[in-house]
Amino acid sequence: MPRPKDDFDRLRPLEFRTPDEVLDANEMYTIYEIARLLQGLDADRELDAETEDVLLDWAIPWVIVNADAFVFGEPEADDEPGYYGLA
């Protein structure tokens, strides 16, 4: 349900960081780790499934929009995620 702007104490511009501002050039990350890093969390922080789903909703499009900045490493097994790193 929409809310009036006046309901918020503070409004700030929506800013997206570039991949090189978020990731270490010498590391490879799962999409789950990238999702955490985009929110300023530790890459290995435990999250409940509902929160992780919300973070993934932001991370997946961010990776797609910035696809030219990434390389991909195949997962070690079919039931594990792949890894992304800076190109």
PDB file of N, CA and C in Angstrom:
ATOM      1  N   MET A   1       0.848  -1.171   0.000  1.00  0.00           N
ATOM      2  CA  MET A   1       0.000   0.000   0.000  1.00  0.00           C
ATOM      3  C   MET A   1       0.896   1.238   0.000  1.00  0.00           C
ATOM      4  N   PRO A   2       0.671   2.186  -0.877  1.00  0.00           N
ATOM      5  CA  PRO A   2       1.479   3.410  -0.904  1.00  0.00           C
ATOM      6  C   PRO A   2       1.381   4.174   0.411  1.00  0.00           C
ATOM      7  N   ARG A   3       2.459   4.881   0.720  1.00  0.00           N
ATOM      8  CA  ARG A   3       2.493   5.725   1.920  1.00  0.00           C
ATOM      9  C   ARG A   3       2.899   7.134   1.515  1.00  0.00           C
ATOM     10  N   PRO A   4       2.396   8.133   2.220  1.00  0.00           N
ATOM     11  CA  PRO A   4       2.793   9.510   1.923  1.00  0.00           C
ATOM     12  C   PRO A   4       4.278   9.728   2.256  1.00  0.00           C
ATOM     13  N   LYS A   5       4.914  10.553   1.479  1.00  0.00           N
ATOM     14  CA  LYS A   5       6.319  10.878   1.730  1.00  0.00           C
ATOM     15  C   LYS A   5       6.523  11.442   3.131  1.00  0.00           C
ATOM     16  N   ASP A   6       5.549  12.152   3.627  1.00  0.00           N
ATOM     17  CA  ASP A   6       5.647  12.767   4.951  1.00  0.00           C
ATOM     18  C   ASP A   6       5.764  11.733   6.080  1.00  0.00           C
ATOM     19  N   ASP A   7       5.435  10.480   5.790  1.00  0.00           N
ATOM     20  CA  ASP A   7       5.559   9.416   6.794  1.00  0.00           C
ATOM     21  C   ASP A   7       7.019   9.088   7.121  1.00  0.00           C
ATOM     22  N   PHE A   8       7.923   9.517   6.272  1.00  0.00           N
ATOM     23  CA  PHE A   8       9.333   9.153   6.432  1.00  0.00           C
ATOM     24  C   PHE A   8      10.123  10.311   7.016  1.00  0.00           C
ATOM     25  N   ASP A   9      10.943   9.994   8.012  1.00  0.00           N
ATOM     26  CA  ASP A   9      11.787  11.012   8.639  1.00  0.00           C
ATOM     27  C   ASP A   9      12.873  11.500   7.693  1.00  0.00           C
ATOM     28  N   ARG A  10      13.360  10.588   6.864  1.00  0.00           N
ATOM     29  CA  ARG A  10      14.490  10.911   6.000  1.00  0.00           C
ATOM     30  C   ARG A  10      14.296  10.221   4.652  1.00  0.00           C
ATOM     31  N   LEU A  11      14.473  10.962   3.570  1.00  0.00           N
ATOM     32  CA  LEU A  11      14.470  10.408   2.220  1.00  0.00           C
ATOM     33  C   LEU A  11      15.866  10.601   1.652  1.00  0.00           C
ATOM     34  N   ARG A  12      16.363   9.599   0.986  1.00  0.00           N
ATOM     35  CA  ARG A  12      17.703   9.696   0.415  1.00  0.00           C
ATOM     36  C   ARG A  12      17.684   9.188  -1.017  1.00  0.00           C
ATOM     37  N   PRO A  13      18.634   9.611  -1.815  1.00  0.00           N
ATOM     38  CA  PRO A  13      18.662   9.155  -3.206  1.00  0.00           C
ATOM     39  C   PRO A  13      18.989   7.658  -3.275  1.00  0.00           C
ATOM     40  N   LEU A  14      18.460   7.018  -4.289  1.00  0.00           N
ATOM     41  CA  LEU A  14      18.746   5.612  -4.529  1.00  0.00           C
ATOM     42  C   LEU A  14      20.069   5.535  -5.276  1.00  0.00           C
ATOM     43  N   GLU A  15      21.056   4.894  -4.660  1.00  0.00           N
ATOM     44  CA  GLU A  15      22.389   4.806  -5.243  1.00  0.00           C
ATOM     45  C   GLU A  15      22.804   3.352  -5.374  1.00  0.00           C
ATOM     46  N   PHE A  16      23.342   3.017  -6.531  1.00  0.00           N
ATOM     47  CA  PHE A  16      23.857   1.675  -6.752  1.00  0.00           C
ATOM     48  C   PHE A  16      25.362   1.752  -6.904  1.00  0.00           C
ATOM     49  N   ARG A  17      26.036   0.870  -6.211  1.00  0.00           N
ATOM     50  CA  ARG A  17      27.487   0.823  -6.300  1.00  0.00           C
ATOM     51  C   ARG A  17      27.910  -0.033  -7.489  1.00  0.00           C
ATOM     52  N   THR A  18      29.091   0.234  -7.987  1.00  0.00           N
ATOM     53  CA  THR A  18      29.630  -0.549  -9.091  1.00  0.00           C
ATOM     54  C   THR A  18      30.263  -1.819  -8.535  1.00  0.00           C
ATOM     55  N   PRO A  19      30.404  -2.853  -9.376  1.00  0.00           N
ATOM     56  CA  PRO A  19      30.995  -4.107  -8.890  1.00  0.00           C
ATOM     57  C   PRO A  19      32.352  -3.928  -8.208  1.00  0.00           C
ATOM     58  N   ASP A  20      33.204  -3.066  -8.751  1.00  0.00           N
ATOM     59  CA  ASP A  20      34.528  -2.899  -8.138  1.00  0.00           C
ATOM     60  C   ASP A  20      34.472  -2.172  -6.798  1.00  0.00           C
ATOM     61  N   GLU A  21      33.353  -1.546  -6.478  1.00  0.00           N
ATOM     62  CA  GLU A  21      33.173  -0.934  -5.162  1.00  0.00           C
ATOM     63  C   GLU A  21      32.699  -1.955  -4.129  1.00  0.00           C
ATOM     64  N   VAL A  22      32.178  -3.084  -4.603  1.00  0.00           N
ATOM     65  CA  VAL A  22      31.579  -4.085  -3.719  1.00  0.00           C
ATOM     66  C   VAL A  22      32.477  -5.305  -3.536  1.00  0.00           C
ATOM     67  N   LEU A  23      33.146  -5.720  -4.610  1.00  0.00           N
ATOM     68  CA  LEU A  23      33.887  -6.985  -4.598  1.00  0.00           C
ATOM     69  C   LEU A  23      35.392  -6.783  -4.616  1.00  0.00           C
ATOM     70  N   ASP A  24      36.106  -7.719  -4.020  1.00  0.00           N
ATOM     71  CA  ASP A  24      37.568  -7.755  -4.053  1.00  0.00           C
ATOM     72  C   ASP A  24      37.981  -8.386  -5.382  1.00  0.00           C
ATOM     73  N   ALA A  25      38.915  -7.776  -6.078  1.00  0.00           N
ATOM     74  CA  ALA A  25      39.332  -8.241  -7.404  1.00  0.00           C
ATOM     75  C   ALA A  25      39.951  -9.636  -7.391  1.00  0.00           C
ATOM     76  N   ASN A  26      40.419 -10.096  -6.252  1.00  0.00           N
ATOM     77  CA  ASN A  26      41.095 -11.395  -6.170  1.00  0.00           C
ATOM     78  C   ASN A  26      40.208 -12.508  -5.630  1.00  0.00           C
ATOM     79  N   GLU A  27      38.924 -12.239  -5.451  1.00  0.00           N
ATOM     80  CA  GLU A  27      38.013 -13.222  -4.866  1.00  0.00           C
ATOM     81  C   GLU A  27      36.883 -13.561  -5.832  1.00  0.00           C
ATOM     82  N   MET A  28      36.268 -14.720  -5.611  1.00  0.00           N
ATOM     83  CA  MET A  28      35.071 -15.141  -6.335  1.00  0.00           C
ATOM     84  C   MET A  28      33.967 -15.336  -5.302  1.00  0.00           C
ATOM     85  N   TYR A  29      32.739 -14.975  -5.664  1.00  0.00           N
ATOM     86  CA  TYR A  29      31.627 -14.949  -4.721  1.00  0.00           C
ATOM     87  C   TYR A  29      30.400 -15.654  -5.296  1.00  0.00           C
ATOM     88  N   THR A  30      29.617 -16.268  -4.417  1.00  0.00           N
ATOM     89  CA  THR A  30      28.313 -16.779  -4.834  1.00  0.00           C
ATOM     90  C   THR A  30      27.348 -15.600  -4.903  1.00  0.00           C
ATOM     91  N   ILE A  31      26.226 -15.796  -5.555  1.00  0.00           N
ATOM     92  CA  ILE A  31      25.215 -14.741  -5.622  1.00  0.00           C
ATOM     93  C   ILE A  31      24.696 -14.412  -4.222  1.00  0.00           C
ATOM     94  N   TYR A  32      24.688 -15.401  -3.346  1.00  0.00           N
ATOM     95  CA  TYR A  32      24.239 -15.175  -1.968  1.00  0.00           C
ATOM     96  C   TYR A  32      25.206 -14.244  -1.233  1.00  0.00           C
ATOM     97  N   GLU A  33      26.505 -14.443  -1.453  1.00  0.00           N
ATOM     98  CA  GLU A  33      27.509 -13.574  -0.825  1.00  0.00           C
ATOM     99  C   GLU A  33      27.445 -12.169  -1.400  1.00  0.00           C
ATOM    100  N   ILE A  34      27.257 -12.072  -2.715  1.00  0.00           N
ATOM    101  CA  ILE A  34      27.123 -10.754  -3.344  1.00  0.00           C
ATOM    102  C   ILE A  34      25.913 -10.025  -2.780  1.00  0.00           C
ATOM    103  N   ALA A  35      24.807 -10.727  -2.603  1.00  0.00           N
ATOM    104  CA  ALA A  35      23.599 -10.114  -2.057  1.00  0.00           C
ATOM    105  C   ALA A  35      23.866  -9.507  -0.684  1.00  0.00           C
ATOM    106  N   ARG A  36      24.603 -10.215   0.145  1.00  0.00           N
ATOM    107  CA  ARG A  36      24.935  -9.691   1.481  1.00  0.00           C
ATOM    108  C   ARG A  36      25.852  -8.467   1.373  1.00  0.00           C
ATOM    109  N   LEU A  37      26.880  -8.574   0.545  1.00  0.00           N
ATOM    110  CA  LEU A  37      27.832  -7.475   0.398  1.00  0.00           C
ATOM    111  C   LEU A  37      27.167  -6.207  -0.118  1.00  0.00           C
ATOM    112  N   LEU A  38      26.204  -6.351  -1.007  1.00  0.00           N
ATOM    113  CA  LEU A  38      25.486  -5.181  -1.516  1.00  0.00           C
ATOM    114  C   LEU A  38      24.751  -4.437  -0.409  1.00  0.00           C
ATOM    115  N   GLN A  39      24.406  -5.138   0.653  1.00  0.00           N
ATOM    116  CA  GLN A  39      23.708  -4.525   1.782  1.00  0.00           C
ATOM    117  C   GLN A  39      24.654  -4.116   2.907  1.00  0.00           C
ATOM    118  N   GLY A  40      25.962  -4.263   2.663  1.00  0.00           N
ATOM    119  CA  GLY A  40      26.944  -3.884   3.672  1.00  0.00           C
ATOM    120  C   GLY A  40      27.131  -4.919   4.764  1.00  0.00           C
ATOM    121  N   LEU A  41      26.669  -6.138   4.523  1.00  0.00           N
ATOM    122  CA  LEU A  41      26.810  -7.221   5.496  1.00  0.00           C
ATOM    123  C   LEU A  41      28.050  -8.038   5.199  1.00  0.00           C
ATOM    124  N   ASP A  42      28.504  -8.818   6.158  1.00  0.00           N
ATOM    125  CA  ASP A  42      29.588  -9.757   5.915  1.00  0.00           C
ATOM    126  C   ASP A  42      29.104 -10.818   4.944  1.00  0.00           C
ATOM    127  N   ALA A  43      29.977 -11.252   4.053  1.00  0.00           N
ATOM    128  CA  ALA A  43      29.598 -12.232   3.028  1.00  0.00           C
ATOM    129  C   ALA A  43      29.117 -13.547   3.622  1.00  0.00           C
ATOM    130  N   ASP A  44      29.599 -13.897   4.799  1.00  0.00           N
ATOM    131  CA  ASP A  44      29.233 -15.189   5.395  1.00  0.00           C
ATOM    132  C   ASP A  44      28.192 -15.072   6.509  1.00  0.00           C
ATOM    133  N   ARG A  45      27.559 -13.931   6.625  1.00  0.00           N
ATOM    134  CA  ARG A  45      26.551 -13.739   7.680  1.00  0.00           C
ATOM    135  C   ARG A  45      25.353 -14.658   7.453  1.00  0.00           C
ATOM    136  N   GLU A  46      24.898 -15.283   8.518  1.00  0.00           N
ATOM    137  CA  GLU A  46      23.714 -16.143   8.464  1.00  0.00           C
ATOM    138  C   GLU A  46      22.461 -15.275   8.383  1.00  0.00           C
ATOM    139  N   LEU A  47      21.568 -15.624   7.468  1.00  0.00           N
ATOM    140  CA  LEU A  47      20.305 -14.906   7.308  1.00  0.00           C
ATOM    141  C   LEU A  47      19.161 -15.902   7.240  1.00  0.00           C
ATOM    142  N   ASP A  48      17.987 -15.463   7.662  1.00  0.00           N
ATOM    143  CA  ASP A  48      16.825 -16.337   7.492  1.00  0.00           C
ATOM    144  C   ASP A  48      16.473 -16.353   6.002  1.00  0.00           C
ATOM    145  N   ALA A  49      15.773 -17.397   5.575  1.00  0.00           N
ATOM    146  CA  ALA A  49      15.471 -17.600   4.160  1.00  0.00           C
ATOM    147  C   ALA A  49      14.667 -16.447   3.565  1.00  0.00           C
ATOM    148  N   GLU A  50      13.750 -15.899   4.325  1.00  0.00           N
ATOM    149  CA  GLU A  50      12.918 -14.802   3.829  1.00  0.00           C
ATOM    150  C   GLU A  50      13.760 -13.558   3.532  1.00  0.00           C
ATOM    151  N   THR A  51      14.662 -13.218   4.429  1.00  0.00           N
ATOM    152  CA  THR A  51      15.539 -12.068   4.220  1.00  0.00           C
ATOM    153  C   THR A  51      16.461 -12.317   3.040  1.00  0.00           C
ATOM    154  N   GLU A  52      17.017 -13.514   2.959  1.00  0.00           N
ATOM    155  CA  GLU A  52      17.919 -13.839   1.855  1.00  0.00           C
ATOM    156  C   GLU A  52      17.203 -13.720   0.508  1.00  0.00           C
ATOM    157  N   ASP A  53      15.946 -14.134   0.445  1.00  0.00           N
ATOM    158  CA  ASP A  53      15.168 -14.008  -0.790  1.00  0.00           C
ATOM    159  C   ASP A  53      15.021 -12.550  -1.216  1.00  0.00           C
ATOM    160  N   VAL A  54      14.770 -11.674  -0.253  1.00  0.00           N
ATOM    161  CA  VAL A  54      14.639 -10.246  -0.562  1.00  0.00           C
ATOM    162  C   VAL A  54      15.963  -9.698  -1.083  1.00  0.00           C
ATOM    163  N   LEU A  55      17.063 -10.074  -0.451  1.00  0.00           N
ATOM    164  CA  LEU A  55      18.373  -9.593  -0.901  1.00  0.00           C
ATOM    165  C   LEU A  55      18.695 -10.101  -2.300  1.00  0.00           C
ATOM    166  N   LEU A  56      18.318 -11.340  -2.587  1.00  0.00           N
ATOM    167  CA  LEU A  56      18.549 -11.894  -3.925  1.00  0.00           C
ATOM    168  C   LEU A  56      17.743 -11.139  -4.979  1.00  0.00           C
ATOM    169  N   ASP A  57      16.556 -10.674  -4.607  1.00  0.00           N
ATOM    170  CA  ASP A  57      15.738  -9.892  -5.536  1.00  0.00           C
ATOM    171  C   ASP A  57      16.461  -8.633  -6.008  1.00  0.00           C
ATOM    172  N   TRP A  58      17.362  -8.108  -5.192  1.00  0.00           N
ATOM    173  CA  TRP A  58      18.174  -6.950  -5.568  1.00  0.00           C
ATOM    174  C   TRP A  58      19.462  -7.379  -6.256  1.00  0.00           C
ATOM    175  N   ALA A  59      20.071  -8.438  -5.794  1.00  0.00           N
ATOM    176  CA  ALA A  59      21.396  -8.836  -6.280  1.00  0.00           C
ATOM    177  C   ALA A  59      21.369  -9.393  -7.700  1.00  0.00           C
ATOM    178  N   ILE A  60      20.391 -10.217  -8.023  1.00  0.00           N
ATOM    179  CA  ILE A  60      20.368 -10.850  -9.339  1.00  0.00           C
ATOM    180  C   ILE A  60      20.268  -9.812 -10.462  1.00  0.00           C
ATOM    181  N   PRO A  61      19.340  -8.856 -10.410  1.00  0.00           N
ATOM    182  CA  PRO A  61      19.326  -7.842 -11.477  1.00  0.00           C
ATOM    183  C   PRO A  61      20.606  -7.005 -11.517  1.00  0.00           C
ATOM    184  N   TRP A  62      21.188  -6.741 -10.354  1.00  0.00           N
ATOM    185  CA  TRP A  62      22.435  -5.967 -10.296  1.00  0.00           C
ATOM    186  C   TRP A  62      23.546  -6.699 -11.038  1.00  0.00           C
ATOM    187  N   VAL A  63      23.641  -8.003 -10.846  1.00  0.00           N
ATOM    188  CA  VAL A  63      24.649  -8.792 -11.548  1.00  0.00           C
ATOM    189  C   VAL A  63      24.363  -8.781 -13.054  1.00  0.00           C
ATOM    190  N   ILE A  64      23.116  -8.927 -13.440  1.00  0.00           N
ATOM    191  CA  ILE A  64      22.760  -8.940 -14.866  1.00  0.00           C
ATOM    192  C   ILE A  64      23.085  -7.601 -15.520  1.00  0.00           C
ATOM    193  N   VAL A  65      22.714  -6.505 -14.873  1.00  0.00           N
ATOM    194  CA  VAL A  65      22.988  -5.170 -15.429  1.00  0.00           C
ATOM    195  C   VAL A  65      24.494  -4.943 -15.570  1.00  0.00           C
ATOM    196  N   ASN A  66      25.276  -5.489 -14.647  1.00  0.00           N
ATOM    197  CA  ASN A  66      26.726  -5.300 -14.649  1.00  0.00           C
ATOM    198  C   ASN A  66      27.472  -6.511 -15.207  1.00  0.00           C
ATOM    199  N   ALA A  67      26.814  -7.330 -16.006  1.00  0.00           N
ATOM    200  CA  ALA A  67      27.390  -8.597 -16.480  1.00  0.00           C
ATOM    201  C   ALA A  67      28.758  -8.429 -17.129  1.00  0.00           C
ATOM    202  N   ASP A  68      28.988  -7.342 -17.835  1.00  0.00           N
ATOM    203  CA  ASP A  68      30.289  -7.140 -18.498  1.00  0.00           C
ATOM    204  C   ASP A  68      31.439  -7.019 -17.513  1.00  0.00           C
ATOM    205  N   ALA A  69      31.141  -6.715 -16.263  1.00  0.00           N
ATOM    206  CA  ALA A  69      32.182  -6.547 -15.251  1.00  0.00           C
ATOM    207  C   ALA A  69      32.561  -7.860 -14.573  1.00  0.00           C
ATOM    208  N   PHE A  70      31.840  -8.958 -14.898  1.00  0.00           N
ATOM    209  CA  PHE A  70      32.013 -10.213 -14.182  1.00  0.00           C
ATOM    210  C   PHE A  70      32.588 -11.341 -15.035  1.00  0.00           C
ATOM    211  N   VAL A  71      33.224 -12.270 -14.346  1.00  0.00           N
ATOM    212  CA  VAL A  71      33.569 -13.585 -14.887  1.00  0.00           C
ATOM    213  C   VAL A  71      32.815 -14.594 -14.028  1.00  0.00           C
ATOM    214  N   PHE A  72      32.644 -15.804 -14.564  1.00  0.00           N
ATOM    215  CA  PHE A  72      31.868 -16.824 -13.880  1.00  0.00           C
ATOM    216  C   PHE A  72      32.704 -18.074 -13.712  1.00  0.00           C
ATOM    217  N   GLY A  73      32.664 -18.648 -12.511  1.00  0.00           N
ATOM    218  CA  GLY A  73      33.323 -19.916 -12.227  1.00  0.00           C
ATOM    219  C   GLY A  73      32.287 -20.993 -11.992  1.00  0.00           C
ATOM    220  N   GLU A  74      32.417 -22.099 -12.683  1.00  0.00           N
ATOM    221  CA  GLU A  74      31.457 -23.202 -12.550  1.00  0.00           C
ATOM    222  C   GLU A  74      31.413 -23.712 -11.109  1.00  0.00           C
ATOM    223  N   PRO A  75      30.239 -24.141 -10.663  1.00  0.00           N
ATOM    224  CA  PRO A  75      30.139 -24.725  -9.319  1.00  0.00           C
ATOM    225  C   PRO A  75      30.870 -26.062  -9.264  1.00  0.00           C
ATOM    226  N   GLU A  76      31.276 -26.458  -8.070  1.00  0.00           N
ATOM    227  CA  GLU A  76      31.987 -27.728  -7.896  1.00  0.00           C
ATOM    228  C   GLU A  76      31.053 -28.920  -8.026  1.00  0.00           C
ATOM    229  N   ALA A  77      29.764 -28.724  -7.773  1.00  0.00           N
ATOM    230  CA  ALA A  77      28.772 -29.798  -7.879  1.00  0.00           C
ATOM    231  C   ALA A  77      27.480 -29.201  -8.432  1.00  0.00           C
ATOM    232  N   ASP A  78      26.622 -30.059  -8.978  1.00  0.00           N
ATOM    233  CA  ASP A  78      25.377 -29.603  -9.584  1.00  0.00           C
ATOM    234  C   ASP A  78      24.426 -28.934  -8.599  1.00  0.00           C
ATOM    235  N   ASP A  79      24.540 -29.251  -7.320  1.00  0.00           N
ATOM    236  CA  ASP A  79      23.631 -28.679  -6.327  1.00  0.00           C
ATOM    237  C   ASP A  79      24.255 -27.495  -5.576  1.00  0.00           C
ATOM    238  N   GLU A  80      25.345 -26.932  -6.091  1.00  0.00           N
ATOM    239  CA  GLU A  80      26.003 -25.779  -5.485  1.00  0.00           C
ATOM    240  C   GLU A  80      25.934 -24.593  -6.428  1.00  0.00           C
ATOM    241  N   PRO A  81      26.000 -23.370  -5.884  1.00  0.00           N
ATOM    242  CA  PRO A  81      25.966 -22.193  -6.742  1.00  0.00           C
ATOM    243  C   PRO A  81      27.307 -21.975  -7.441  1.00  0.00           C
ATOM    244  N   GLY A  82      27.245 -21.236  -8.553  1.00  0.00           N
ATOM    245  CA  GLY A  82      28.458 -20.828  -9.227  1.00  0.00           C
ATOM    246  C   GLY A  82      29.083 -19.637  -8.504  1.00  0.00           C
ATOM    247  N   TYR A  83      30.211 -19.212  -9.001  1.00  0.00           N
ATOM    248  CA  TYR A  83      30.944 -18.099  -8.396  1.00  0.00           C
ATOM    249  C   TYR A  83      31.151 -16.997  -9.412  1.00  0.00           C
ATOM    250  N   TYR A  84      31.047 -15.764  -8.929  1.00  0.00           N
ATOM    251  CA  TYR A  84      31.234 -14.584  -9.766  1.00  0.00           C
ATOM    252  C   TYR A  84      32.391 -13.766  -9.211  1.00  0.00           C
ATOM    253  N   GLY A  85      33.146 -13.184 -10.120  1.00  0.00           N
ATOM    254  CA  GLY A  85      34.239 -12.306  -9.734  1.00  0.00           C
ATOM    255  C   GLY A  85      34.391 -11.194 -10.742  1.00  0.00           C
ATOM    256  N   LEU A  86      35.227 -10.239 -10.416  1.00  0.00           N
ATOM    257  CA  LEU A  86      35.457  -9.135 -11.337  1.00  0.00           C
ATOM    258  C   LEU A  86      36.261  -9.615 -12.533  1.00  0.00           C
ATOM    259  N   ALA A  87      35.888  -9.143 -13.717  1.00  0.00           N
ATOM    260  CA  ALA A  87      36.580  -9.519 -14.959  1.00  0.00           C
ATOM    261  C   ALA A  87      37.976  -8.916 -14.985  1.00  0.00           C
TER     262      ALA A  87
END
